[in-house]
Short mmCIF file of C-alpha atoms in Angstrom, two decimals:
data_model
loop_
_atom_site.label_atom_id
_atom_site.label_comp_id
_atom_site.label_asym_id
_atom_site.label_seq_id
_atom_site.Cartn_x
_atom_site.Cartn_y
_atom_site.Cartn_z
CA GLU A 1 64.20 -24.04 85.11
CA THR A 2 62.91 -27.37 83.93
CA GLY A 3 59.70 -28.57 82.31
CA VAL A 4 56.94 -26.11 81.54
CA THR A 5 56.73 -22.84 83.45
CA GLN A 6 53.89 -20.34 83.52
CA THR A 7 53.75 -16.77 84.73
CA PRO A 8 52.04 -15.26 86.56
CA ARG A 9 50.63 -18.00 88.76
CA HIS A 10 47.74 -15.80 89.86
CA LEU A 11 46.12 -12.86 88.07
CA VAL A 12 43.20 -10.65 88.99
CA MET A 13 41.97 -8.27 86.33
CA GLY A 14 39.04 -6.03 85.58
CA MET A 15 36.92 -6.47 82.51
CA THR A 16 38.53 -3.49 80.80
CA ASN A 17 42.14 -4.50 81.49
CA LYS A 18 44.63 -5.98 79.07
CA LYS A 19 47.01 -8.60 80.38
CA SER A 20 49.13 -11.45 79.05
CA LEU A 21 49.90 -14.95 80.25
CA LYS A 22 53.30 -16.41 79.50
CA CYS A 23 54.36 -20.01 79.03
CA GLU A 24 57.87 -21.31 78.48
CA GLN A 25 58.93 -24.89 77.88
CA HIS A 26 62.46 -26.16 78.48
CA LEU A 27 61.94 -29.59 76.92
CA GLY A 28 62.90 -28.96 73.30
CA HIS A 29 59.33 -29.62 72.14
CA ASN A 30 57.74 -28.32 68.97
CA ALA A 31 54.06 -28.27 69.90
CA MET A 32 52.44 -26.02 72.50
CA TYR A 33 48.88 -25.75 73.77
CA TRP A 34 46.55 -23.55 75.80
CA TYR A 35 43.79 -25.18 77.86
CA LYS A 36 41.07 -23.69 80.03
CA GLN A 37 40.14 -25.56 83.22
CA SER A 38 36.88 -24.50 84.86
CA ALA A 39 35.28 -26.09 87.89
CA LYS A 40 33.18 -29.17 87.09
CA LYS A 41 33.89 -28.98 83.37
CA PRO A 42 36.32 -30.98 81.24
CA LEU A 43 39.57 -29.34 80.25
CA GLU A 44 38.89 -27.31 77.15
CA LEU A 45 41.53 -27.15 74.46
CA MET A 46 41.81 -23.57 73.26
CA PHE A 47 44.75 -23.37 70.86
CA VAL A 48 47.45 -25.61 69.44
CA TYR A 49 50.70 -24.51 67.84
CA ASN A 50 52.99 -26.84 65.89
CA PHE A 51 56.39 -25.46 64.88
CA LYS A 52 55.12 -21.93 65.71
CA GLU A 53 52.10 -22.27 63.42
CA GLN A 54 48.59 -22.28 64.84
CA THR A 55 46.94 -25.58 63.90
CA GLU A 56 43.90 -25.51 66.16
CA ASN A 57 41.56 -22.78 67.35
CA ASN A 58 38.70 -24.37 69.22
CA SER A 59 36.18 -21.60 68.53
CA VAL A 60 37.76 -19.38 71.15
CA PRO A 61 36.37 -15.82 71.47
CA SER A 62 38.59 -13.12 69.99
CA ARG A 63 39.14 -11.55 73.41
CA PHE A 64 41.74 -14.33 73.78
CA SER A 65 44.66 -13.81 71.41
CA PRO A 66 47.53 -16.32 71.34
CA GLU A 67 51.06 -15.65 70.20
CA CYS A 68 53.86 -18.15 69.60
CA PRO A 69 57.08 -16.32 68.68
CA ASN A 70 59.16 -19.53 68.80
CA SER A 71 58.80 -23.17 69.78
CA SER A 72 59.74 -22.46 73.41
CA HIS A 73 57.39 -19.59 74.20
CA LEU A 74 53.64 -19.19 74.10
CA PHE A 75 51.59 -16.21 75.17
CA LEU A 76 47.89 -15.64 75.71
CA HIS A 77 46.88 -12.01 75.41
CA LEU A 78 43.69 -11.10 77.24
CA HIS A 79 41.45 -8.08 76.73
CA THR A 80 37.90 -7.11 77.71
CA LEU A 81 37.32 -10.41 79.46
CA GLN A 82 34.09 -11.49 81.13
CA PRO A 83 33.66 -12.89 84.66
CA GLU A 84 32.89 -16.32 83.15
CA ASP A 85 36.44 -16.34 81.79
CA SER A 86 37.70 -16.82 85.33
CA ALA A 87 39.45 -20.20 85.36
CA LEU A 88 42.79 -21.96 85.54
CA TYR A 89 44.66 -21.58 82.26
CA LEU A 90 47.06 -24.40 81.57
CA CYS A 91 49.87 -24.48 79.06
CA ALA A 92 51.28 -27.74 77.73
CA SER A 93 53.91 -28.88 75.27
CA SER A 94 54.70 -32.07 73.39
CA GLN A 95 57.45 -33.38 71.20
CA GLY A 96 57.61 -33.43 67.42
CA GLY A 97 54.95 -32.05 65.16
CA GLY A 98 52.24 -33.17 67.53
CA THR A 99 50.85 -36.60 66.84
CA SER A 100 47.94 -38.08 68.69
CA THR A 101 50.15 -40.43 70.75
CA ASP A 102 52.40 -37.68 72.09
CA THR A 103 52.55 -37.14 75.83
CA GLN A 104 51.65 -33.60 76.74
CA TYR A 105 53.60 -31.96 79.55
CA PHE A 106 51.68 -29.39 81.53
CA GLY A 107 52.68 -26.28 83.40
CA PRO A 108 51.22 -25.43 86.82
CA GLY A 109 48.71 -22.99 85.36
CA THR A 110 47.68 -19.39 85.87
CA ARG A 111 44.66 -18.85 88.10
CA LEU A 112 42.75 -16.00 86.48
CA THR A 113 40.01 -14.04 88.22
CA VAL A 114 38.02 -11.49 86.22
CA LEU A 115 36.16 -8.95 88.32
CA ALA B 1 32.85 -37.24 67.63
CA GLN B 2 34.90 -38.56 70.50
CA SER B 3 33.95 -38.21 74.13
CA VAL B 4 35.00 -39.44 77.56
CA THR B 5 32.82 -40.21 80.57
CA GLN B 6 34.25 -40.58 84.03
CA LEU B 7 31.78 -42.13 86.44
CA GLY B 8 32.00 -40.61 89.89
CA SER B 9 33.29 -37.12 90.35
CA HIS B 10 34.43 -38.02 93.88
CA VAL B 11 35.82 -41.36 95.06
CA SER B 12 36.95 -42.04 98.62
CA VAL B 13 38.98 -45.07 99.67
CA SER B 14 40.84 -46.13 102.78
CA GLU B 15 44.60 -46.29 102.81
CA GLY B 16 45.61 -49.76 101.60
CA ALA B 17 42.36 -50.37 99.75
CA LEU B 18 41.91 -50.94 96.04
CA VAL B 19 41.58 -47.86 93.87
CA LEU B 20 39.23 -48.11 90.88
CA LEU B 21 38.52 -45.06 88.76
CA ARG B 22 36.18 -45.56 85.84
CA CYS B 23 36.52 -44.23 82.32
CA ASN B 24 34.38 -44.98 79.29
CA TYR B 25 35.00 -43.52 75.88
CA SER B 26 33.15 -43.04 72.66
CA SER B 27 35.07 -43.17 69.42
CA SER B 28 34.25 -44.28 65.90
CA VAL B 29 37.87 -45.18 65.22
CA PRO B 30 40.50 -46.95 67.35
CA PRO B 31 41.35 -44.56 70.14
CA TYR B 32 44.47 -43.64 71.99
CA LEU B 33 43.71 -43.41 75.71
CA PHE B 34 45.44 -41.55 78.52
CA TRP B 35 45.22 -41.09 82.27
CA TYR B 36 46.60 -37.89 83.78
CA VAL B 37 46.84 -36.90 87.44
CA GLN B 38 46.68 -33.40 88.88
CA TYR B 39 47.96 -32.71 92.38
CA PRO B 40 46.85 -29.53 94.15
CA ASN B 41 48.31 -26.36 92.65
CA GLN B 42 50.07 -28.30 89.93
CA GLY B 43 49.59 -29.05 86.25
CA LEU B 44 48.61 -32.41 84.86
CA GLN B 45 51.09 -35.29 84.79
CA LEU B 46 50.83 -38.39 82.59
CA LEU B 47 50.18 -41.60 84.54
CA LEU B 48 49.95 -43.97 81.59
CA LYS B 49 48.71 -44.28 78.02
CA TYR B 50 47.44 -46.89 75.63
CA THR B 51 48.31 -46.62 71.97
CA THR B 52 48.63 -50.11 70.48
CA GLY B 53 49.70 -53.58 71.59
CA ALA B 54 49.18 -54.95 75.08
CA THR B 55 45.83 -53.90 76.47
CA LEU B 56 47.04 -53.86 80.09
CA VAL B 57 49.14 -50.77 80.54
CA LYS B 58 51.31 -50.10 83.56
CA GLY B 59 52.08 -46.58 84.63
CA ILE B 60 53.87 -44.65 87.32
CA ASN B 61 53.21 -44.91 91.06
CA GLY B 62 51.80 -48.44 90.81
CA PHE B 63 48.81 -47.56 88.64
CA GLU B 64 47.61 -49.61 85.70
CA ALA B 65 44.71 -49.55 83.26
CA GLU B 66 43.19 -52.04 80.90
CA PHE B 67 41.81 -51.19 77.47
CA LYS B 68 38.62 -53.17 76.87
CA LYS B 69 37.33 -52.53 73.39
CA SER B 70 34.13 -54.54 73.86
CA GLU B 71 33.22 -52.43 76.88
CA THR B 72 34.68 -49.16 75.51
CA SER B 73 36.41 -48.76 78.86
CA PHE B 74 39.83 -47.80 80.20
CA HIS B 75 39.48 -48.04 83.97
CA LEU B 76 42.39 -47.07 86.22
CA THR B 77 43.36 -49.28 89.15
CA LYS B 78 45.89 -49.49 91.93
CA PRO B 79 45.95 -52.44 94.35
CA SER B 80 46.74 -50.46 97.49
CA ALA B 81 46.03 -46.76 97.96
CA HIS B 82 48.55 -44.44 99.59
CA MET B 83 47.81 -41.09 101.16
CA SER B 84 49.97 -39.51 98.46
CA ASP B 85 47.53 -40.74 95.78
CA ALA B 86 44.98 -38.11 96.80
CA ALA B 87 44.58 -35.98 93.67
CA GLU B 88 42.31 -35.43 90.69
CA TYR B 89 42.50 -37.95 87.87
CA PHE B 90 41.59 -37.27 84.26
CA CYS B 91 40.93 -39.73 81.49
CA ALA B 92 41.50 -38.52 77.93
CA VAL B 93 41.15 -39.83 74.38
CA SER B 94 42.71 -38.90 71.09
CA ARG B 95 42.03 -40.20 67.62
CA THR B 96 44.42 -42.40 65.65
CA GLY B 97 45.77 -40.59 62.65
CA ALA B 98 44.61 -37.25 63.91
CA THR B 99 46.60 -34.32 65.14
CA ASN B 100 47.43 -33.75 68.76
CA LYS B 101 43.97 -33.06 70.14
CA LEU B 102 43.06 -34.60 73.48
CA ILE B 103 39.47 -34.86 74.69
CA PHE B 104 39.32 -34.94 78.49
CA GLY B 105 36.74 -36.25 80.92
CA THR B 106 35.47 -34.13 83.79
CA GLY B 107 37.84 -35.71 86.28
CA THR B 108 37.55 -37.81 89.43
CA LEU B 109 38.74 -36.45 92.74
CA LEU B 110 40.28 -39.24 94.79
CA ALA B 111 40.35 -38.93 98.57
CA VAL B 112 42.36 -41.39 100.66
CA GLN B 113 41.29 -41.83 104.25
CA PRO B 114 43.79 -42.91 106.93
#
């Protein structure tokens, strides 16, 4: 595997379910990100981790819970979601401690549908 | 606060024609500027970025963009469109001296007609 991988690629869940999204980067990077991509809206940064420490939480509701056990893996735990949470969730990584010039490398995303 | 405006959510060009995708930014400090491309069912891929130095930046696949401070613009161009250029294009800005936070525009979907 190369680059940034995400599993699953598609997920359908009910509002009472608990599920997790997984992201893995094979680039030796130290910063990882979760973004939400909804139709006709800009990409929304959700969380940033630098060297496994959360450095950004963009006012994300607590029904989204991130976890970064090491620099290569990032999870997004989901529980009691709402239909408006349906979107494409993108993971990204970048090198170093995460400076503002770093190129971010994106995974293909998980298409989430909340019924 | 920083922001990005992409004029035209949909742009259609003929194969071989000039591609021009517009991006204007708002930033109180010198910005770093990026263009990303997203092909169907894929994540975003960096096309090019401006940090410092030369204001005309060349990227992959024949694309280039020019940073114009006086116009607060960073428009993306390609002299001759190919069918394979059909995708969604995102302009983004980050702040010098800040951490790794990108602010994205709403995207422009480029269609290339044969």
